[in-house]
Structure formats: C-alpha cells, structure tokens
PDB file of C-alpha atoms and ligand atoms in Angstrom:
ATOM      1  CA  MET A   1      10.259 -19.082  16.568  1.00  0.00           C
ATOM      2  CA  GLU A   2       6.833 -19.891  15.152  1.00  0.00           C
ATOM      3  CA  LEU A   3       6.162 -19.317  11.481  1.00  0.00           C
ATOM      4  CA  LEU A   4       3.778 -16.422  10.808  1.00  0.00           C
ATOM      5  CA  PHE A   5       1.023 -17.682   8.497  1.00  0.00           C
ATOM      6  CA  LEU A   6      -0.947 -14.873   6.862  1.00  0.00           C
ATOM      7  CA  GLU A   7      -4.578 -14.331   5.926  1.00  0.00           C
ATOM      8  CA  PRO A   8      -4.619 -12.809   2.413  1.00  0.00           C
ATOM      9  CA  VAL A   9      -6.610  -9.692   1.455  1.00  0.00           C
ATOM     10  CA  PHE A  10      -8.404  -9.526  -1.912  1.00  0.00           C
ATOM     11  CA  LYS A  11      -8.887  -6.579  -4.259  1.00  0.00           C
ATOM     12  CA  GLU A  12     -11.497  -6.327  -6.977  1.00  0.00           C
ATOM     13  CA  ALA A  13     -10.556  -4.719 -10.311  1.00  0.00           C
ATOM     14  CA  ILE A  14     -12.203  -4.189 -13.699  1.00  0.00           C
ATOM     15  CA  TRP A  15      -9.506  -6.369 -15.245  1.00  0.00           C
ATOM     16  CA  GLY A  16      -9.712  -9.189 -12.653  1.00  0.00           C
ATOM     17  CA  GLY A  17     -11.158 -12.694 -12.941  1.00  0.00           C
ATOM     18  CA  THR A  18     -11.723 -15.896 -10.951  1.00  0.00           C
ATOM     19  CA  ARG A  19      -8.351 -17.614 -11.163  1.00  0.00           C
ATOM     20  CA  LEU A  20      -7.424 -16.804  -7.582  1.00  0.00           C
ATOM     21  CA  LYS A  21     -10.282 -19.122  -6.656  1.00  0.00           C
ATOM     22  CA  ASP A  22      -9.795 -21.582  -9.533  1.00  0.00           C
ATOM     23  CA  SER A  23      -6.030 -21.998  -9.081  1.00  0.00           C
ATOM     24  CA  PHE A  24      -5.611 -21.578  -5.321  1.00  0.00           C
ATOM     25  CA  GLY A  25      -9.072 -22.125  -3.812  1.00  0.00           C
ATOM     26  CA  TYR A  26      -9.250 -18.658  -2.232  1.00  0.00           C
ATOM     27  CA  ASP A  27     -12.623 -17.325  -1.131  1.00  0.00           C
ATOM     28  CA  ILE A  28     -12.737 -14.325  -3.486  1.00  0.00           C
ATOM     29  CA  PRO A  29     -15.249 -11.458  -3.222  1.00  0.00           C
ATOM     30  CA  SER A  30     -16.444 -11.468  -6.873  1.00  0.00           C
ATOM     31  CA  ASN A  31     -15.804 -12.732 -10.400  1.00  0.00           C
ATOM     32  CA  THR A  32     -13.645  -9.674 -11.061  1.00  0.00           C
ATOM     33  CA  THR A  33     -11.036 -10.173  -8.357  1.00  0.00           C
ATOM     34  CA  GLY A  34      -7.658  -8.872  -9.477  1.00  0.00           C
ATOM     35  CA  GLU A  35      -5.265  -9.151  -6.570  1.00  0.00           C
ATOM     36  CA  CYS A  36      -4.457 -11.279  -3.561  1.00  0.00           C
ATOM     37  CA  TRP A  37      -2.310  -9.290  -1.132  1.00  0.00           C
ATOM     38  CA  ALA A  38      -0.545 -12.262   0.373  1.00  0.00           C
ATOM     39  CA  VAL A  39       2.161 -10.692   2.547  1.00  0.00           C
ATOM     40  CA  SER A  40       1.150  -7.123   3.312  1.00  0.00           C
ATOM     41  CA  ALA A  41       1.348  -4.620   6.129  1.00  0.00           C
ATOM     42  CA  HIS A  42       0.207  -1.805   3.841  1.00  0.00           C
ATOM     43  CA  GLU A  43      -2.660   0.329   5.140  1.00  0.00           C
ATOM     44  CA  ASN A  44      -4.644  -0.234   1.922  1.00  0.00           C
ATOM     45  CA  GLY A  45      -4.840  -3.986   2.497  1.00  0.00           C
ATOM     46  CA  GLU A  46      -3.279  -5.439   5.554  1.00  0.00           C
ATOM     47  CA  CYS A  47      -2.803  -9.143   6.347  1.00  0.00           C
ATOM     48  CA  ARG A  48      -3.495 -10.645   9.759  1.00  0.00           C
ATOM     49  CA  ILE A  49      -1.678 -13.570  11.298  1.00  0.00           C
ATOM     50  CA  SER A  50      -3.561 -16.844  11.181  1.00  0.00           C
ATOM     51  CA  GLY A  51      -2.945 -19.273  14.068  1.00  0.00           C
ATOM     52  CA  GLY A  52      -0.184 -19.490  16.649  1.00  0.00           C
ATOM     53  CA  PRO A  53       0.544 -17.061  19.484  1.00  0.00           C
ATOM     54  CA  TYR A  54      -0.065 -13.995  17.297  1.00  0.00           C
ATOM     55  CA  ASN A  55      -3.390 -15.190  15.829  1.00  0.00           C
ATOM     56  CA  GLY A  56      -5.451 -12.201  14.639  1.00  0.00           C
ATOM     57  CA  CYS A  57      -2.645  -9.622  15.028  1.00  0.00           C
ATOM     58  CA  SER A  58      -2.025  -7.352  12.057  1.00  0.00           C
ATOM     59  CA  LEU A  59       1.370  -7.615  10.413  1.00  0.00           C
ATOM     60  CA  SER A  60       1.954  -3.865  10.970  1.00  0.00           C
ATOM     61  CA  SER A  61       1.328  -4.179  14.721  1.00  0.00           C
ATOM     62  CA  LEU A  62       3.775  -7.095  14.944  1.00  0.00           C
ATOM     63  CA  TRP A  63       6.297  -5.030  12.998  1.00  0.00           C
ATOM     64  CA  LYS A  64       5.984  -2.187  15.520  1.00  0.00           C
ATOM     65  CA  GLU A  65       5.765  -4.221  18.717  1.00  0.00           C
ATOM     66  CA  ASN A  66       7.831  -7.346  18.051  1.00  0.00           C
ATOM     67  CA  LYS A  67      10.902  -6.077  16.230  1.00  0.00           C
ATOM     68  CA  SER A  68      12.848  -9.195  17.174  1.00  0.00           C
ATOM     69  CA  LEU A  69      10.651 -11.317  14.858  1.00  0.00           C
ATOM     70  CA  PHE A  70      12.157  -9.312  12.005  1.00  0.00           C
ATOM     71  CA  GLY A  71      15.699  -9.272  13.343  1.00  0.00           C
ATOM     72  CA  GLY A  72      15.424  -5.577  14.212  1.00  0.00           C
ATOM     73  CA  TYR A  73      15.277  -4.587  10.525  1.00  0.00           C
ATOM     74  CA  PRO A  74      15.347  -0.758  10.467  1.00  0.00           C
ATOM     75  CA  GLY A  75      12.380   1.401   9.485  1.00  0.00           C
ATOM     76  CA  ASP A  76       8.912   2.073  10.852  1.00  0.00           C
ATOM     77  CA  LYS A  77       7.109   0.245   8.008  1.00  0.00           C
ATOM     78  CA  PHE A  78       7.258  -3.400   6.914  1.00  0.00           C
ATOM     79  CA  PRO A  79       9.203  -2.901   3.680  1.00  0.00           C
ATOM     80  CA  LEU A  80       7.827  -5.526   1.271  1.00  0.00           C
ATOM     81  CA  LEU A  81       4.522  -6.566  -0.268  1.00  0.00           C
ATOM     82  CA  VAL A  82       3.846  -9.879  -2.020  1.00  0.00           C
ATOM     83  CA  LYS A  83       0.801 -10.231  -4.290  1.00  0.00           C
ATOM     84  CA  ILE A  84      -0.717 -12.691  -6.713  1.00  0.00           C
ATOM     85  CA  ILE A  85      -2.305 -10.885  -9.660  1.00  0.00           C
ATOM     86  CA  ASP A  86      -4.989 -12.416 -11.884  1.00  0.00           C
ATOM     87  CA  ALA A  87      -5.143 -10.307 -15.039  1.00  0.00           C
ATOM     88  CA  LYS A  88      -8.142 -11.623 -16.956  1.00  0.00           C
ATOM     89  CA  GLU A  89      -8.039  -8.431 -19.020  1.00  0.00           C
ATOM     90  CA  ASP A  90      -5.172  -6.022 -19.719  1.00  0.00           C
ATOM     91  CA  LEU A  91      -4.031  -3.766 -16.872  1.00  0.00           C
ATOM     92  CA  SER A  92      -3.604  -0.072 -17.638  1.00  0.00           C
ATOM     93  CA  ILE A  93      -0.272   1.124 -19.047  1.00  0.00           C
ATOM     94  CA  GLN A  94       1.403   2.455 -15.923  1.00  0.00           C
ATOM     95  CA  VAL A  95       4.560   3.558 -14.160  1.00  0.00           C
ATOM     96  CA  HIS A  96       5.679   3.925 -10.530  1.00  0.00           C
ATOM     97  CA  PRO A  97       7.803   6.576  -8.812  1.00  0.00           C
ATOM     98  CA  ASP A  98      11.013   5.906  -6.902  1.00  0.00           C
ATOM     99  CA  ASP A  99      11.508   6.579  -3.177  1.00  0.00           C
ATOM    100  CA  ALA A 100      12.736  10.141  -3.749  1.00  0.00           C
ATOM    101  CA  TYR A 101       9.729  11.202  -5.879  1.00  0.00           C
ATOM    102  CA  ALA A 102       7.141   9.340  -3.779  1.00  0.00           C
ATOM    103  CA  GLY A 103       8.620  10.631  -0.524  1.00  0.00           C
ATOM    104  CA  LEU A 104       8.265  14.226  -1.742  1.00  0.00           C
ATOM    105  CA  ASN A 105       4.988  14.004  -3.667  1.00  0.00           C
ATOM    106  CA  GLU A 106       3.041  11.137  -2.072  1.00  0.00           C
ATOM    107  CA  HIS A 107       3.023  11.929   1.655  1.00  0.00           C
ATOM    108  CA  GLY A 108       6.267  10.137   2.441  1.00  0.00           C
ATOM    109  CA  SER A 109       5.279   6.857   0.756  1.00  0.00           C
ATOM    110  CA  PHE A 110       7.870   4.366  -0.422  1.00  0.00           C
ATOM    111  CA  GLY A 111       8.433   4.290  -4.163  1.00  0.00           C
ATOM    112  CA  LYS A 112       7.689   1.091  -5.992  1.00  0.00           C
ATOM    113  CA  THR A 113      10.264  -1.274  -7.392  1.00  0.00           C
ATOM    114  CA  GLU A 114       8.599  -4.575  -8.271  1.00  0.00           C
ATOM    115  CA  CYS A 115       9.319  -7.918  -9.874  1.00  0.00           C
ATOM    116  CA  TRP A 116       7.133 -10.492 -11.561  1.00  0.00           C
ATOM    117  CA  TYR A 117       7.286 -14.261 -11.611  1.00  0.00           C
ATOM    118  CA  ILE A 118       4.964 -15.556 -14.355  1.00  0.00           C
ATOM    119  CA  LEU A 119       2.861 -18.295 -12.729  1.00  0.00           C
ATOM    120  CA  ASP A 120       0.805 -18.934 -15.854  1.00  0.00           C
ATOM    121  CA  CYS A 121      -0.159 -17.270 -19.117  1.00  0.00           C
ATOM    122  CA  LEU A 122      -1.935 -17.957 -22.390  1.00  0.00           C
ATOM    123  CA  PRO A 123       0.024 -19.232 -25.410  1.00  0.00           C
ATOM    124  CA  GLY A 124       1.461 -16.237 -27.261  1.00  0.00           C
ATOM    125  CA  ALA A 125       1.016 -13.957 -24.225  1.00  0.00           C
ATOM    126  CA  GLU A 126       3.038 -10.793 -23.854  1.00  0.00           C
ATOM    127  CA  ILE A 127       3.620  -7.975 -21.422  1.00  0.00           C
ATOM    128  CA  VAL A 128       4.373  -4.308 -21.851  1.00  0.00           C
ATOM    129  CA  ILE A 129       7.788  -3.482 -20.429  1.00  0.00           C
ATOM    130  CA  GLY A 130       9.571  -0.303 -21.483  1.00  0.00           C
ATOM    131  CA  HIS A 131       8.955   2.147 -24.304  1.00  0.00           C
ATOM    132  CA  HIS A 132      10.452   3.233 -27.619  1.00  0.00           C
ATOM    133  CA  GLY A 133      11.065   6.927 -26.881  1.00  0.00           C
ATOM    134  CA  ARG A 134      14.750   7.512 -27.654  1.00  0.00           C
ATOM    135  CA  ASP A 135      15.040  10.395 -25.184  1.00  0.00           C
ATOM    136  CA  ARG A 136      12.865  12.361 -22.758  1.00  0.00           C
ATOM    137  CA  GLU A 137      11.630  14.712 -25.463  1.00  0.00           C
ATOM    138  CA  GLU A 138      10.445  11.921 -27.737  1.00  0.00           C
ATOM    139  CA  MET A 139       8.919  10.040 -24.785  1.00  0.00           C
ATOM    140  CA  GLU A 140       6.935  13.112 -23.782  1.00  0.00           C
ATOM    141  CA  ALA A 141       5.774  13.776 -27.361  1.00  0.00           C
ATOM    142  CA  MET A 142       4.579  10.177 -27.751  1.00  0.00           C
ATOM    143  CA  VAL A 143       2.715  10.258 -24.411  1.00  0.00           C
ATOM    144  CA  ARG A 144       1.091  13.648 -25.022  1.00  0.00           C
ATOM    145  CA  GLY A 145       0.184  12.597 -28.555  1.00  0.00           C
ATOM    146  CA  GLY A 146      -1.372   9.349 -27.307  1.00  0.00           C
ATOM    147  CA  ARG A 147       0.783   7.345 -29.775  1.00  0.00           C
ATOM    148  CA  TRP A 148       0.495   4.211 -27.654  1.00  0.00           C
ATOM    149  CA  ASN A 149       1.097   1.618 -30.378  1.00  0.00           C
ATOM    150  CA  GLN A 150       4.350   3.318 -31.309  1.00  0.00           C
ATOM    151  CA  PHE A 151       5.276   4.050 -27.705  1.00  0.00           C
ATOM    152  CA  VAL A 152       4.986   0.792 -25.785  1.00  0.00           C
ATOM    153  CA  ARG A 153       7.530  -2.000 -25.966  1.00  0.00           C
ATOM    154  CA  THR A 154       6.029  -5.482 -25.736  1.00  0.00           C
ATOM    155  CA  GLN A 155       7.780  -8.725 -24.951  1.00  0.00           C
ATOM    156  CA  PRO A 156       6.554 -12.341 -25.248  1.00  0.00           C
ATOM    157  CA  ILE A 157       6.307 -14.282 -21.986  1.00  0.00           C
ATOM    158  CA  LYS A 158       5.991 -17.857 -20.845  1.00  0.00           C
ATOM    159  CA  ARG A 159       5.420 -19.613 -17.552  1.00  0.00           C
ATOM    160  CA  GLY A 160       8.405 -19.299 -15.204  1.00  0.00           C
ATOM    161  CA  ASP A 161       9.755 -16.062 -16.731  1.00  0.00           C
ATOM    162  CA  PHE A 162      10.880 -13.373 -14.333  1.00  0.00           C
ATOM    163  CA  PHE A 163      11.088  -9.583 -14.754  1.00  0.00           C
ATOM    164  CA  GLN A 164      12.409  -6.742 -12.632  1.00  0.00           C
ATOM    165  CA  ILE A 165      10.396  -3.500 -13.044  1.00  0.00           C
ATOM    166  CA  GLU A 166      12.364  -0.491 -11.854  1.00  0.00           C
ATOM    167  CA  PRO A 167      10.650   2.785 -10.923  1.00  0.00           C
ATOM    168  CA  GLY A 168      10.193   4.861 -14.087  1.00  0.00           C
ATOM    169  CA  CYS A 169       9.697   1.742 -16.261  1.00  0.00           C
ATOM    170  CA  VAL A 170       6.460   1.833 -18.292  1.00  0.00           C
ATOM    171  CA  HIS A 171       4.681  -1.503 -17.896  1.00  0.00           C
ATOM    172  CA  ALA A 172       1.434  -3.433 -18.119  1.00  0.00           C
ATOM    173  CA  ILE A 173       0.359  -6.989 -17.445  1.00  0.00           C
ATOM    174  CA  LYS A 174      -1.794  -8.236 -20.312  1.00  0.00           C
ATOM    175  CA  GLY A 175      -4.903 -10.386 -20.160  1.00  0.00           C
ATOM    176  CA  GLY A 176      -4.668 -14.102 -19.381  1.00  0.00           C
ATOM    177  CA  THR A 177      -1.654 -13.791 -17.100  1.00  0.00           C
ATOM    178  CA  LEU A 178      -1.231 -14.940 -13.502  1.00  0.00           C
ATOM    179  CA  ILE A 179       1.711 -13.360 -11.711  1.00  0.00           C
ATOM    180  CA  LEU A 180       3.413 -13.478  -8.323  1.00  0.00           C
ATOM    181  CA  GLU A 181       4.667  -9.983  -7.621  1.00  0.00           C
ATOM    182  CA  THR A 182       7.232  -9.024  -4.992  1.00  0.00           C
ATOM    183  CA  GLN A 183       7.502  -5.285  -4.458  1.00  0.00           C
ATOM    184  CA  GLN A 184       8.281  -2.478  -2.082  1.00  0.00           C
ATOM    185  CA  SER A 185       5.323  -1.871   0.230  1.00  0.00           C
ATOM    186  CA  SER A 186       3.754   0.907  -1.834  1.00  0.00           C
ATOM    187  CA  ASP A 187       0.438   1.501  -3.566  1.00  0.00           C
ATOM    188  CA  ILE A 188       1.427   4.410  -5.809  1.00  0.00           C
ATOM    189  CA  THR A 189       0.615   3.831  -9.480  1.00  0.00           C
ATOM    190  CA  TYR A 190       0.559   6.474 -12.197  1.00  0.00           C
ATOM    191  CA  ARG A 191      -1.817   5.454 -14.960  1.00  0.00           C
ATOM    192  CA  LEU A 192      -0.777   6.570 -18.449  1.00  0.00           C
ATOM    193  CA  TYR A 193      -3.407   4.941 -20.617  1.00  0.00           C
ATOM    194  CA  ASP A 194      -6.432   2.780 -19.823  1.00  0.00           C
ATOM    195  CA  TYR A 195      -7.632   1.828 -23.340  1.00  0.00           C
ATOM    196  CA  GLY A 196     -10.623   4.184 -22.930  1.00  0.00           C
ATOM    197  CA  ARG A 197     -12.264   1.741 -20.503  1.00  0.00           C
ATOM    198  CA  LEU A 198     -15.028   2.680 -18.087  1.00  0.00           C
ATOM    199  CA  SER A 199     -15.258   1.622 -14.448  1.00  0.00           C
ATOM    200  CA  ASP A 200     -18.667   2.255 -12.857  1.00  0.00           C
ATOM    201  CA  GLY A 201     -19.560   4.279 -15.974  1.00  0.00           C
ATOM    202  CA  LYS A 202     -16.528   6.579 -15.765  1.00  0.00           C
ATOM    203  CA  PRO A 203     -12.992   6.434 -17.124  1.00  0.00           C
ATOM    204  CA  ARG A 204     -10.431   5.757 -14.381  1.00  0.00           C
ATOM    205  CA  GLN A 205      -8.191   8.681 -13.522  1.00  0.00           C
ATOM    206  CA  LEU A 206      -5.040   9.163 -15.605  1.00  0.00           C
ATOM    207  CA  HIS A 207      -1.836  10.685 -14.200  1.00  0.00           C
ATOM    208  CA  THR A 208      -0.161  12.069 -17.297  1.00  0.00           C
ATOM    209  CA  GLU A 209       1.981  14.750 -15.634  1.00  0.00           C
ATOM    210  CA  GLN A 210       3.259  12.515 -12.819  1.00  0.00           C
ATOM    211  CA  SER A 211       3.958   9.772 -15.372  1.00  0.00           C
ATOM    212  CA  ILE A 212       6.000  12.051 -17.613  1.00  0.00           C
ATOM    213  CA  ALA A 213       7.891  13.293 -14.559  1.00  0.00           C
ATOM    214  CA  VAL A 214       8.960   9.786 -13.482  1.00  0.00           C
ATOM    215  CA  ILE A 215       9.359   7.808 -16.754  1.00  0.00           C
ATOM    216  CA  LYS A 216      13.003   7.056 -17.503  1.00  0.00           C
ATOM    217  CA  ALA A 217      14.097   7.562 -21.100  1.00  0.00           C
ATOM    218  CA  PRO A 218      15.513   5.764 -22.941  1.00  0.00           C
ATOM    219  CA  PHE A 219      14.244   2.459 -21.493  1.00  0.00           C
ATOM    220  CA  GLU A 220      16.790   0.263 -19.755  1.00  0.00           C
ATOM    221  CA  GLU A 221      16.019  -3.343 -18.900  1.00  0.00           C
ATOM    222  CA  GLY A 222      15.839  -4.238 -15.185  1.00  0.00           C
ATOM    223  CA  LYS A 223      18.654  -6.570 -14.106  1.00  0.00           C
ATOM    224  CA  THR A 224      17.667 -10.086 -13.134  1.00  0.00           C
ATOM    225  CA  ILE A 225      19.808 -13.094 -12.359  1.00  0.00           C
ATOM    226  CA  THR A 226      19.288 -16.756 -13.159  1.00  0.00           C
ATOM    227  CA  GLU A 227      21.684 -18.629 -10.933  1.00  0.00           C
ATOM    228  CA  ILE A 228      20.661 -22.240 -10.495  1.00  0.00           C
ATOM    229  CA  THR A 229      22.129 -24.428  -7.770  1.00  0.00           C
ATOM    230  CA  LYS A 230      21.241 -27.977  -6.855  1.00  0.00           C
ATOM    231  CA  GLU A 231      20.997 -28.689  -3.136  1.00  0.00           C
ATOM    232  CA  ASP A 232      19.853 -31.801  -1.281  1.00  0.00           C
ATOM    233  CA  GLY A 233      16.094 -31.946  -1.914  1.00  0.00           C
ATOM    234  CA  ALA A 234      15.729 -28.767  -3.979  1.00  0.00           C
ATOM    235  CA  VAL A 235      16.705 -26.936  -7.126  1.00  0.00           C
ATOM    236  CA  CYS A 236      17.300 -23.303  -6.131  1.00  0.00           C
ATOM    237  CA  THR A 237      17.039 -20.444  -8.607  1.00  0.00           C
ATOM    238  CA  HIS A 238      18.216 -17.032  -7.502  1.00  0.00           C
ATOM    239  CA  LEU A 239      16.095 -14.556  -9.476  1.00  0.00           C
ATOM    240  CA  VAL A 240      17.048 -11.052  -8.412  1.00  0.00           C
ATOM    241  CA  THR A 241      18.905  -8.948  -5.878  1.00  0.00           C
ATOM    242  CA  CYS A 242      18.271  -5.211  -5.858  1.00  0.00           C
ATOM    243  CA  GLN A 243      18.605  -2.579  -3.152  1.00  0.00           C
ATOM    244  CA  PHE A 244      15.186  -3.496  -1.694  1.00  0.00           C
ATOM    245  CA  TYR A 245      14.882  -7.289  -1.925  1.00  0.00           C
ATOM    246  CA  SER A 246      16.213 -10.618  -3.089  1.00  0.00           C
ATOM    247  CA  VAL A 247      13.910 -13.240  -4.604  1.00  0.00           C
ATOM    248  CA  ASP A 248      14.594 -16.970  -4.908  1.00  0.00           C
ATOM    249  CA  LYS A 249      12.646 -19.964  -6.157  1.00  0.00           C
ATOM    250  CA  TYR A 250      13.012 -23.427  -4.585  1.00  0.00           C
ATOM    251  CA  GLU A 251      11.659 -26.481  -6.386  1.00  0.00           C
ATOM    252  CA  ILE A 252      11.472 -28.988  -3.549  1.00  0.00           C
ATOM    253  CA  GLU A 253      11.374 -32.731  -4.059  1.00  0.00           C
ATOM    254  CA  GLY A 254      11.808 -34.859  -0.945  1.00  0.00           C
ATOM    255  CA  VAL A 255      13.407 -33.318   2.143  1.00  0.00           C
ATOM    256  CA  PHE A 256      15.002 -29.877   1.992  1.00  0.00           C
ATOM    257  CA  ALA A 257      16.490 -28.145   5.040  1.00  0.00           C
ATOM    258  CA  LYS A 258      17.695 -24.564   5.076  1.00  0.00           C
ATOM    259  CA  GLU A 259      18.388 -21.681   7.393  1.00  0.00           C
ATOM    260  CA  PHE A 260      16.864 -18.539   5.894  1.00  0.00           C
ATOM    261  CA  HIS A 261      17.691 -14.837   5.988  1.00  0.00           C
ATOM    262  CA  LYS A 262      18.959 -13.119   9.156  1.00  0.00           C
ATOM    263  CA  TYR A 263      16.088 -10.594   9.128  1.00  0.00           C
ATOM    264  CA  PHE A 264      13.056 -12.501   7.842  1.00  0.00           C
ATOM    265  CA  THR A 265      11.897 -14.377   4.743  1.00  0.00           C
ATOM    266  CA  ASN A 266       8.494 -14.219   3.006  1.00  0.00           C
ATOM    267  CA  VAL A 267       7.433 -17.575   1.552  1.00  0.00           C
ATOM    268  CA  SER A 268       4.678 -18.268  -0.999  1.00  0.00           C
ATOM    269  CA  VAL A 269       3.802 -21.843  -1.968  1.00  0.00           C
ATOM    270  CA  ILE A 270       2.973 -21.553  -5.678  1.00  0.00           C
ATOM    271  CA  SER A 271       2.411 -25.238  -6.468  1.00  0.00           C
ATOM    272  CA  GLY A 272       2.370 -28.664  -4.876  1.00  0.00           C
ATOM    273  CA  SER A 273       2.065 -29.580  -1.217  1.00  0.00           C
ATOM    274  CA  GLY A 274       3.984 -30.993   1.715  1.00  0.00           C
ATOM    275  CA  LEU A 275       5.151 -30.024   5.172  1.00  0.00           C
ATOM    276  CA  ILE A 276       7.282 -27.397   6.837  1.00  0.00           C
ATOM    277  CA  ASN A 277       8.595 -28.347  10.284  1.00  0.00           C
ATOM    278  CA  GLY A 278       5.784 -30.926  10.328  1.00  0.00           C
ATOM    279  CA  ILE A 279       3.021 -28.380   9.504  1.00  0.00           C
ATOM    280  CA  PRO A 280       0.960 -29.174   6.362  1.00  0.00           C
ATOM    281  CA  LEU A 281       1.486 -26.801   3.436  1.00  0.00           C
ATOM    282  CA  LYS A 282      -0.313 -26.374   0.131  1.00  0.00           C
ATOM    283  CA  ALA A 283      -0.281 -24.108  -2.905  1.00  0.00           C
ATOM    284  CA  GLY A 284      -1.697 -20.667  -2.102  1.00  0.00           C
ATOM    285  CA  GLN A 285      -0.318 -20.455   1.442  1.00  0.00           C
ATOM    286  CA  HIS A 286       1.943 -17.594   2.452  1.00  0.00           C
ATOM    287  CA  PHE A 287       3.990 -17.184   5.592  1.00  0.00           C
ATOM    288  CA  ILE A 288       6.936 -15.366   7.107  1.00  0.00           C
ATOM    289  CA  ILE A 289       9.933 -17.173   8.561  1.00  0.00           C
ATOM    290  CA  PRO A 290      10.980 -14.898  11.450  1.00  0.00           C
ATOM    291  CA  ALA A 291      14.581 -14.034  12.296  1.00  0.00           C
ATOM    292  CA  GLY A 292      16.324 -16.659  14.387  1.00  0.00           C
ATOM    293  CA  SER A 293      14.100 -19.528  13.231  1.00  0.00           C
ATOM    294  CA  GLY A 294      17.090 -21.757  12.629  1.00  0.00           C
ATOM    295  CA  GLU A 295      16.903 -24.519  10.086  1.00  0.00           C
ATOM    296  CA  CYS A 296      13.494 -25.068   8.435  1.00  0.00           C
ATOM    297  CA  ARG A 297      12.681 -28.531   7.187  1.00  0.00           C
ATOM    298  CA  PHE A 298      10.518 -28.837   4.071  1.00  0.00           C
ATOM    299  CA  GLU A 299       9.184 -32.168   2.950  1.00  0.00           C
ATOM    300  CA  GLY A 300       7.116 -32.989  -0.144  1.00  0.00           C
ATOM    301  CA  THR A 301       6.835 -31.875  -3.738  1.00  0.00           C
ATOM    302  CA  MET A 302       6.298 -28.151  -4.048  1.00  0.00           C
ATOM    303  CA  THR A 303       7.615 -24.939  -5.492  1.00  0.00           C
ATOM    304  CA  ILE A 304       8.035 -21.895  -3.263  1.00  0.00           C
ATOM    305  CA  ILE A 305       9.031 -18.293  -3.979  1.00  0.00           C
ATOM    306  CA  CYS A 306      10.931 -16.589  -1.175  1.00  0.00           C
ATOM    307  CA  SER A 307      11.816 -12.951  -0.668  1.00  0.00           C
ATOM    308  CA  ASN A 308      13.841 -11.100   1.917  1.00  0.00           C
ATOM    309  CA  PRO A 309      14.789  -7.469   2.428  1.00  0.00           C
ATOM    310  CA  GLU A 310      18.292  -6.257   1.642  1.00  0.00           C
TER     311      GLU A 310
HETATM  312 ZN1  LIG T 401       3.340  -2.035 -11.418  1.00  0.00          ZN
END
C-alpha cells in the first residue's frame, strides 16, 4: 500500500500568527493564520492527497470509495482530524458538545473530544482547562454573571506536555502557544467568552445557552497516559487512549521499523527529517499509513505524532 501524503488546509483567525510558516515553512494565506488542518476529511476544510495513485483525490472521497485503505473502519465519515494551531493571541474560552448533544442539536455532527500536544510555548505560558464551579448551579451563576477570573481554571504548560479535553470541559489555548491537536472530525465550538474582542468590527458570536447545557460540573481532569518504551531506533511514548482515538509519540534516532494499526494511522512529523520506506520526510509533513501496509521503515532523526481510531 502507498502512503497517503496530504495537502494541508489553512484557516485564518483573529488570534493567529505566522508560526505555521516560520516553524514549518507552510505557504500561509496571511499573517493571522491560526490553523493548519493537516489530516482532515471535514467539509469545512478538506485535505487532498498529494502524489501517488490517488493524487488530487479528497480524503472524504477515498474514505467512501476505497474502504480497504482504512481497513473497512465503520462509519460514513472519516472519524479524526489532526491540526496544528498557532495561537499568537488567546483563543476564546470555549467548550464542545459530545456525540449525543451534537447529533441531536448540530445536524448529526460528531461531538468533539480533543487532545493537545504542546509543540512550543512561551516561558511561563498557561492554558485554560476546567473551571471552579463546584456544581452545575454555581457554574451557571458564574457564567451568567461573567465572573471569568473566578470561573476559569488555568494550568502552567511547557513544551512536550499533553492534555486530553473531554466534551463539556471549558478550555482555551493562550497566546504564544503552538499545539498539535488530534480530535474527532467535528467543527462544533461553543464560545463562552471572547475577551470583548472585535472581528471585522463586530464581536464574534457567543453561545451561552449551548455552553451551559454541555459544560460538565464539577470539572474532572481528562485521563492521559505516559507510558514510555524503548524500542530499536525509537523512544515511544503512549499519550492517550479514549473511545475515539489513541495517540503516540515516537522519537526516532537511526532506523525504526514498525507495523502500525490494523485500520489506519495518521502521522505528523513535528521535528527533524529522514526517510520512510525510502521517501524523504521533513517536519510539517502529514500522511496516513493505510491498513495492510505491513512494516514501515523510518530512518533519520525525527519526532512523529501518530493517531489511530479505536
Ligand atoms: Zn477545543
């Protein structure tokens, strides 16, 4: 099976910057580019295959017409979405619904469970993850009263940290942070608070009622794993397994051979360079290892983040 290399899609945002170009050399549309949708079959930003027999095909058309590439994984939509996010400024305080709420209220969309690998951040950086409402009543009172300083729970971060954000978890990426996000293929975000900012002269829409409906109270931390194993040619760190995905990091040094997941595996090269099965690889490239690819042979010095569906 040939690897499926993907052409990323870029999204501008009021909080975006230029690091997608500066760090990875991407051709970004403006100096306020917030997101690189690196592995996506979502209708709001769909990747196409670059090179090989499927050159130019959209990932969603491959998903529909070439099920064997994905090991016959069930479902009519490609389930995952991998992004790199450049937050030059703070993102809004937000929350996502789960599958049940999104399915009912958002035209059958998937909900959004997501996880963050911190690629880089400023010294002293933090994120918003969770809130201080002790129960639903207090959460609602704090949100309706706009008591944001009291409400949000912040946590310091450093490069290499990893967080699981469950649906119903209040969160925000703060300025100066570069993140690789693996998530369910969903674009449903409920915005709680946007710091009174204007976009094109107007405040961006808030979704107070939907947010209150989906926020879980009290806050419970998402479960991550840090299981490190040393294999020939790589240090492997298993980061998370939840009902939607597993995510692993491989720090490759030399030659590393591995057979990946029975369905398919998304791969993002986050630093370094080398080869896979003799094909040159560098930081910023993203590809899918199809089902039945057999053993893949990496060579070089690079770090990759892999995800597969559960
Ligand atoms: Zn989010």
